[in-house]
CSV table of C-alpha atoms in Angstrom, one decimal:
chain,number,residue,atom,x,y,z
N,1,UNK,CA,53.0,-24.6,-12.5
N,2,UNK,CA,53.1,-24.6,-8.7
N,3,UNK,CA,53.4,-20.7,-9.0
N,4,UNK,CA,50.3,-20.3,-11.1
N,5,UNK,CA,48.6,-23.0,-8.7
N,6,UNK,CA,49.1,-20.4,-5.6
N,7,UNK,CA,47.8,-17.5,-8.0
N,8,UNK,CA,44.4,-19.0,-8.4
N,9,UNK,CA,43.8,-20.6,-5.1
N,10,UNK,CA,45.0,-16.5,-4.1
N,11,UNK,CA,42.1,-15.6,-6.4
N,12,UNK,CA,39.6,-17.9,-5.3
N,13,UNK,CA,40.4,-16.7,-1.9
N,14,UNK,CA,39.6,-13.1,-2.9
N,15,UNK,CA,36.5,-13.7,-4.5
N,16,UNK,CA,35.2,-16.1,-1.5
N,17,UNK,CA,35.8,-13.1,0.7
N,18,UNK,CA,34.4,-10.3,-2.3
N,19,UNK,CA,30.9,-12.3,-2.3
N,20,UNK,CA,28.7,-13.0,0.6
N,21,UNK,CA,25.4,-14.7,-0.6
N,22,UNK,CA,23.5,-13.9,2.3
N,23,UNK,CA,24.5,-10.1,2.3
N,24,UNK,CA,22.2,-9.1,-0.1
N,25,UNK,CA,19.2,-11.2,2.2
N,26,UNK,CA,20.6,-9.8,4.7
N,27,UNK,CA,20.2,-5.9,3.6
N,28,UNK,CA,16.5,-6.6,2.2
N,29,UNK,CA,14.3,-4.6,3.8
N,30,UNK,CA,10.3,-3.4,3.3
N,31,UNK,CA,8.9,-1.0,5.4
N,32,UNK,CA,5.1,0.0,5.6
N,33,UNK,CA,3.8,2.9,7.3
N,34,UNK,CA,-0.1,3.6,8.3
N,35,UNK,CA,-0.3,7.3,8.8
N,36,UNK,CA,-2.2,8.4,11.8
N,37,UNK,CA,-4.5,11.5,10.0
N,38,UNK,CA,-7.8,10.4,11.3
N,39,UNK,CA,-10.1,8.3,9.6
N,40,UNK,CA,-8.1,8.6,6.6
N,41,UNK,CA,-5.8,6.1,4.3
N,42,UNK,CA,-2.4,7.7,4.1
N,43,UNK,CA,-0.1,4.3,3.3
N,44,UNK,CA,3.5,4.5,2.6
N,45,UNK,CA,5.6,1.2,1.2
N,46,UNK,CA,9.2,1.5,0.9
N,47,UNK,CA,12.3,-0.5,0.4
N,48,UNK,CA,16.2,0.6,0.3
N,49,UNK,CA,15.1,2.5,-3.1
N,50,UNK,CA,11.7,2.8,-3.8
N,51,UNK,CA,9.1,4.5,-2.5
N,52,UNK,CA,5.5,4.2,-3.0
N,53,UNK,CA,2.6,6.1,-1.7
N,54,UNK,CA,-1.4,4.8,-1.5
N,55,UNK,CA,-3.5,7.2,-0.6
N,56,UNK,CA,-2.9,10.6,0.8
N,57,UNK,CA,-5.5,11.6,3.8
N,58,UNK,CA,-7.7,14.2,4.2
N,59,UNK,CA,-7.6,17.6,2.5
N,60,UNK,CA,-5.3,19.5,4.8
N,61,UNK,CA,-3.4,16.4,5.7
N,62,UNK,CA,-0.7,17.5,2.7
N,63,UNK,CA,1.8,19.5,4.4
N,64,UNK,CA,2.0,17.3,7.6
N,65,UNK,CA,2.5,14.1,5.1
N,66,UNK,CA,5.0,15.9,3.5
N,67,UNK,CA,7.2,16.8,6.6
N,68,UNK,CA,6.5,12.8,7.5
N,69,UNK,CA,8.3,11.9,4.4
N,70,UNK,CA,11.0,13.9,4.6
N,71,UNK,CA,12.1,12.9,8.2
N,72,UNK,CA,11.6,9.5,7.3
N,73,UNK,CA,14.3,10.4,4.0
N,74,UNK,CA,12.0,10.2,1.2
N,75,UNK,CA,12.6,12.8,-0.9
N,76,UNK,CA,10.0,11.2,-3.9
N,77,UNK,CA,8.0,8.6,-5.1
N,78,UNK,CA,8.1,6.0,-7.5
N,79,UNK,CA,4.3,5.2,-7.9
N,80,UNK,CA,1.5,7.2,-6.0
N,81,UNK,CA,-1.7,5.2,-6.2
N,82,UNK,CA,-5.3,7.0,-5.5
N,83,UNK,CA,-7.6,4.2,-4.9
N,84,UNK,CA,-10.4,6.0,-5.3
N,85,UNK,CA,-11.7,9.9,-4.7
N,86,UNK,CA,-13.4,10.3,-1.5
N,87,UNK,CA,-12.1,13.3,0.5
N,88,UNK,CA,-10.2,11.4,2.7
N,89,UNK,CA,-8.3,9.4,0.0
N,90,UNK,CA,-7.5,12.6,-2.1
N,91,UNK,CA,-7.4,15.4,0.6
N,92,UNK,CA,-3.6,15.7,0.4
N,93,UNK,CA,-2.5,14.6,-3.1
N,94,UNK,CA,-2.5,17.9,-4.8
N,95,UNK,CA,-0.2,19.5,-1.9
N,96,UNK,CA,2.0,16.4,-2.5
N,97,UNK,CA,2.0,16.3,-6.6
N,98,UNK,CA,2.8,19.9,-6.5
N,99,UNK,CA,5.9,19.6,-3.9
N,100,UNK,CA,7.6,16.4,-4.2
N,101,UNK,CA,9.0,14.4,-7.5
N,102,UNK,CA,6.4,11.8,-8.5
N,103,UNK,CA,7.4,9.2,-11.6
N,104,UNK,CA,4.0,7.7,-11.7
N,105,UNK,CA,0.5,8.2,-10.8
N,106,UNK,CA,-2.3,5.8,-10.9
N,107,UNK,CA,-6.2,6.5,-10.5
N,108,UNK,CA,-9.2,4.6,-11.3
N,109,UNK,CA,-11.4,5.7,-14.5
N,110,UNK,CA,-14.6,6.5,-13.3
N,111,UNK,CA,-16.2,10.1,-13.5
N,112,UNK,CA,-16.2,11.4,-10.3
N,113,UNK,CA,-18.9,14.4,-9.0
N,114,UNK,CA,-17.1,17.4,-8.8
N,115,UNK,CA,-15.7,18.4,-5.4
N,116,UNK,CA,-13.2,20.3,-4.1
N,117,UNK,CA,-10.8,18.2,-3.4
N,118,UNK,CA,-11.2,16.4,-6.9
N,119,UNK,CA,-10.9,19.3,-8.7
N,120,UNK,CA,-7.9,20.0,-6.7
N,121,UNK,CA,-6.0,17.2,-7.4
N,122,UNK,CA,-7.2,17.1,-10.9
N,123,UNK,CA,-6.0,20.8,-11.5
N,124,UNK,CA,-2.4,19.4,-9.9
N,125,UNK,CA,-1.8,16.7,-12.1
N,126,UNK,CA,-1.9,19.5,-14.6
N,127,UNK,CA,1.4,20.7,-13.0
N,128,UNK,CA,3.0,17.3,-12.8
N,129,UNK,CA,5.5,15.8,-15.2
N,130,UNK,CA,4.5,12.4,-13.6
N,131,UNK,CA,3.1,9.6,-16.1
N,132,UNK,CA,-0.7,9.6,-15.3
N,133,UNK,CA,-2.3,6.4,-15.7
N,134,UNK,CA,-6.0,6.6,-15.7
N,135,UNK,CA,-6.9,2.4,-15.4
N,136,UNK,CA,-9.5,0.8,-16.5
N,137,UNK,CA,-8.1,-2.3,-16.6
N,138,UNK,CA,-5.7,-4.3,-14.0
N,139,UNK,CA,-1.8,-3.3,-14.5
N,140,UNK,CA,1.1,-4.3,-12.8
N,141,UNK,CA,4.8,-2.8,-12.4
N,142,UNK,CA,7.8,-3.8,-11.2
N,143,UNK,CA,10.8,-2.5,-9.4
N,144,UNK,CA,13.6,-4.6,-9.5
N,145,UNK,CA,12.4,-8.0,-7.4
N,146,UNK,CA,9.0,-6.1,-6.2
N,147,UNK,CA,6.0,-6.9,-8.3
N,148,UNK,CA,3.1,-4.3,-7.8
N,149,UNK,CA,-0.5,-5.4,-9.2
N,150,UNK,CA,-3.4,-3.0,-9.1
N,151,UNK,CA,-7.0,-4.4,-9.6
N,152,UNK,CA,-9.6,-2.4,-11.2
N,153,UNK,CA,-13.4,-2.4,-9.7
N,154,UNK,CA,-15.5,-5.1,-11.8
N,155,UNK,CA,-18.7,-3.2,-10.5
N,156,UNK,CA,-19.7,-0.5,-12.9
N,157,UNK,CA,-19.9,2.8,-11.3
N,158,UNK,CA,-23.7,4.3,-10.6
N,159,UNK,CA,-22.6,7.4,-9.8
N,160,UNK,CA,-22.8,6.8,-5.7
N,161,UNK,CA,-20.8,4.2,-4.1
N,162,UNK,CA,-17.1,5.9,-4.9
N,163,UNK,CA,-15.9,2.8,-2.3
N,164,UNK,CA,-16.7,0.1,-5.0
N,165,UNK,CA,-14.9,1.4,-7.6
N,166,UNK,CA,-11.6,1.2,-5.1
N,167,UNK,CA,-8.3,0.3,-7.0
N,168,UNK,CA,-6.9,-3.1,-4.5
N,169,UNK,CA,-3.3,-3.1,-4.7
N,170,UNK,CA,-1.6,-6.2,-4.2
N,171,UNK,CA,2.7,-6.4,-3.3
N,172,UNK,CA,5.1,-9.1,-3.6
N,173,UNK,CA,8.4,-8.3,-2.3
N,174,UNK,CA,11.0,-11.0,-0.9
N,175,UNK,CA,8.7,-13.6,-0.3
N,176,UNK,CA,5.8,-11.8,1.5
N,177,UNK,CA,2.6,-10.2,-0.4
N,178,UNK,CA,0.8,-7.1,1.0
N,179,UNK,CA,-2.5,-6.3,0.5
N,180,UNK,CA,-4.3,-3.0,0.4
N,181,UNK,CA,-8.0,-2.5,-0.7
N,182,UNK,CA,-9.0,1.2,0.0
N,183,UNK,CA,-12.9,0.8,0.7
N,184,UNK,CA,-13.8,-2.0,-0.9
N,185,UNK,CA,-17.1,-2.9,0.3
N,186,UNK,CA,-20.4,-4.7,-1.2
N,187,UNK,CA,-20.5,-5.8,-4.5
N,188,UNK,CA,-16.7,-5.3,-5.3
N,189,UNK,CA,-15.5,-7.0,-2.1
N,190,UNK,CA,-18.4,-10.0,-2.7
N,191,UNK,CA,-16.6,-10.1,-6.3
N,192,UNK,CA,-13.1,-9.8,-5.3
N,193,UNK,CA,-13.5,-12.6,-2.8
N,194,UNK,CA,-14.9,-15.1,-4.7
N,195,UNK,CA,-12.8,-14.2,-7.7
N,196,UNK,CA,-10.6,-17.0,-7.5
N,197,UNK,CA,-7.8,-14.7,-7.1
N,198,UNK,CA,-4.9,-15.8,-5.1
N,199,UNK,CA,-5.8,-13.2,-2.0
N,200,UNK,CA,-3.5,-14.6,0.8
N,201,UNK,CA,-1.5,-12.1,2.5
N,202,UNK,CA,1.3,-11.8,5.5
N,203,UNK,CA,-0.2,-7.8,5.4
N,204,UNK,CA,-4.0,-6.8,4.9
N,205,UNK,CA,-5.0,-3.0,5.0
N,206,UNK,CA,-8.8,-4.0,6.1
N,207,UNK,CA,-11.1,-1.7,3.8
N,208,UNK,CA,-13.3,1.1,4.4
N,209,UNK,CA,-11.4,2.0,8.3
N,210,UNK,CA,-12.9,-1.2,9.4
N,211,UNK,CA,-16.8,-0.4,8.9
N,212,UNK,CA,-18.3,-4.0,9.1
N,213,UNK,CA,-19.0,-5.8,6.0
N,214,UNK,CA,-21.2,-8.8,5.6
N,215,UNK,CA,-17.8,-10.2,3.4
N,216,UNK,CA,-15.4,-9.4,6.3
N,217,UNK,CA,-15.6,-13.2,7.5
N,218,UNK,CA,-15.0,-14.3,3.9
N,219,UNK,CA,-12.4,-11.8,3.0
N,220,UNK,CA,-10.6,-13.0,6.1
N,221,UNK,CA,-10.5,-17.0,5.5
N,222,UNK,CA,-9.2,-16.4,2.0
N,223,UNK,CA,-6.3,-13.7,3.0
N,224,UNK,CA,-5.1,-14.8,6.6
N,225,UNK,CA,-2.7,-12.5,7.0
N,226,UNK,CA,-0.9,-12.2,10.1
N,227,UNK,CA,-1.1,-8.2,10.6
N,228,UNK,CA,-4.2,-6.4,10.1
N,229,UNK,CA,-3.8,-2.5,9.3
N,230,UNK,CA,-7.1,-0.7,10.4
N,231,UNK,CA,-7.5,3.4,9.1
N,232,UNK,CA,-9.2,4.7,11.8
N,233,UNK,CA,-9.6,7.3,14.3
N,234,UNK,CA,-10.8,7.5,18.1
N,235,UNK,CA,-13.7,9.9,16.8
N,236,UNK,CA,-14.2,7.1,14.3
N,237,UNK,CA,-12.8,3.9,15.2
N,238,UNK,CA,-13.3,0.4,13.7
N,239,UNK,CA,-17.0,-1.0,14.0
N,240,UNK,CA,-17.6,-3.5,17.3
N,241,UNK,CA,-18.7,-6.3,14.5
N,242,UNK,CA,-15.5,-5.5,12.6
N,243,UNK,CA,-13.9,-5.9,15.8
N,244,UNK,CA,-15.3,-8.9,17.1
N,245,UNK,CA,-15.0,-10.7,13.7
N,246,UNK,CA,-11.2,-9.9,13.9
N,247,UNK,CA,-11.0,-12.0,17.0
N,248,UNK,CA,-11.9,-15.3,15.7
N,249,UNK,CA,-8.7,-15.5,13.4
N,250,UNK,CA,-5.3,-15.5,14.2
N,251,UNK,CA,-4.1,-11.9,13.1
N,252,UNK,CA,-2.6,-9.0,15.2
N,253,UNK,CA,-4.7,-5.8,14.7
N,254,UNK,CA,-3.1,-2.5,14.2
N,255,UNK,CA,-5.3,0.8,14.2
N,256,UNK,CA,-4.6,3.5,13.4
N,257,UNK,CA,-6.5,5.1,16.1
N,258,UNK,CA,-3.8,4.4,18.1
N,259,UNK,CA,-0.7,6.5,16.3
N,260,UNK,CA,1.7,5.8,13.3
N,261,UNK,CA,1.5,2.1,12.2
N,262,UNK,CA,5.1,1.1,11.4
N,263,UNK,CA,6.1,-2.8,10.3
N,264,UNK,CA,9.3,-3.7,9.0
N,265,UNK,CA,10.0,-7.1,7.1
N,266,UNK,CA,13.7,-7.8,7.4
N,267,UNK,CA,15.8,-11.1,7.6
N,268,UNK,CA,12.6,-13.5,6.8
N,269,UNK,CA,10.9,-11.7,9.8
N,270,UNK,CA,7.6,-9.7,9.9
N,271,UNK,CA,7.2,-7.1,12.9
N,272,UNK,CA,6.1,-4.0,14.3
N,273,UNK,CA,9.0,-1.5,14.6
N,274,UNK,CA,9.0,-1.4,17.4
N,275,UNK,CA,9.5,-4.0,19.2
């Protein structure tokens, strides 16, 4: 008895030092890069194993995301998201469909005036094995403990404002919720505001590279996020109204305009890389 006694306290002993509850907190990472490619979205999200890309630059901008990528390790992606098909959304998707594994792509529904870099990227997902999800209606996905809802425009599309019909994308991963919203600007961000929609946010990518929006003051009270990602460039930067709205709330702005944007959520805290 006393034998078998010392065999399990042994075992208990083994297991107590097998399993660490905190190590897998511990090991939980989410990274999000703002590309700097001028005034231009070119988001990557990524976590120990998976990888997700919103928005791809301007056209041109391919080959330099690609060699990004791959010094940062990321040798594919699980879910590429267009959010909409201006130029400087699209430019570089076609150059990345056609070089680097994608599982899933997803686009908004709307007819689109043919361009160049449209038809580029619509002549590339011809060449992709990627599932190609064309949404007209919200969807969300999950990987693993990360939840990943994409909105569809309510605004139907009058063949102008590409911006309104802007896919928002909104990320739950270990506690903290991102939120990205392309261009979203007049009557879909009026909408998406006062949709009743749970909107708060530790991470908001401000829409449309920070050009002022009469909703900017609303979409900020209903998000307060502590970082602010801004796409913009020093030939374009954000708008002075933009920027002066931005200073009522409590939020640190990152632009763009100013090189990579790099924040890293590890070990319940939020932060730029780099410091």
């Amino acid at each position: 008895m006393k034998r078998i006694l010392i065999l399990l306290i042994c075992l208990a002993l083994l297991l107590g030092c097998a399993y660490d509850p905190t190590e897998s907190e511990e090991t939980k990472k989410l990274e999000v890069f703002a590309f700097s490619v001028g005034k231009a979205d070119a988001l990557l999200v990524r976590t120990s194993d998976v990888a997700i890309m919103i928005d791809t630059g301007e056209n041109g901008d391919g080959d330099d995301l690609l060699k990004m990528l791959s010094a940062l390790g990321v040798e594919k992606l699980d879910l590429l998201i267009l959010t909409h098909f201006d130029k400087d959304h699209i430019g570089g998707a076609d150059t990345l469909i056609r070089n680097l594994p994608v599982d899933r792509i997803l686009l908004p529904s709307y007819e689109k005036e043919e361009t160049k870099q449209y038809q580029q990227l619509r002549e590339s997902l011809d060449t992709t094995s990627a599932v190609v999800s064309w949404l007209d209606a919200d969807e969300t996905i999950t990987f693993g403990e990360m939840m990943v809802s994409v909105w569809v425009s309510p605004v139907p599309f009058d063949g102008k404002s590409d911006n309104e019909q802007s896919l928002i994308t909104k990320l739950l991963y270990d506690g903290r919720t991102y939120l990205f919203m392309g261009d979203a600007e007049g009557e879909e961000l009026k909408k998406l505001v006062y949709s009743g929609r749970n909107l708060t946010c530790d991470v908001l990518k401000l829409p449309h590279h920070g050009v002022y929006d009469d909703q900017l003051p609303a979409l900020l009270t209903v998000t307060m996020p502590q970082y602010v990602i801004i796409c913009d460039s020093e030939k374009n930067p954000a708008g002075s109204e933009t920027m002066k709205t931005l200073a009522f709330f409590d939020a640190t702005v990152l632009q763009t305009k100013d090189g990579d944007i790099h924040l890293i959520a590890a070990q319940n805290v939020l932060k730029i890389a780099d410091e």
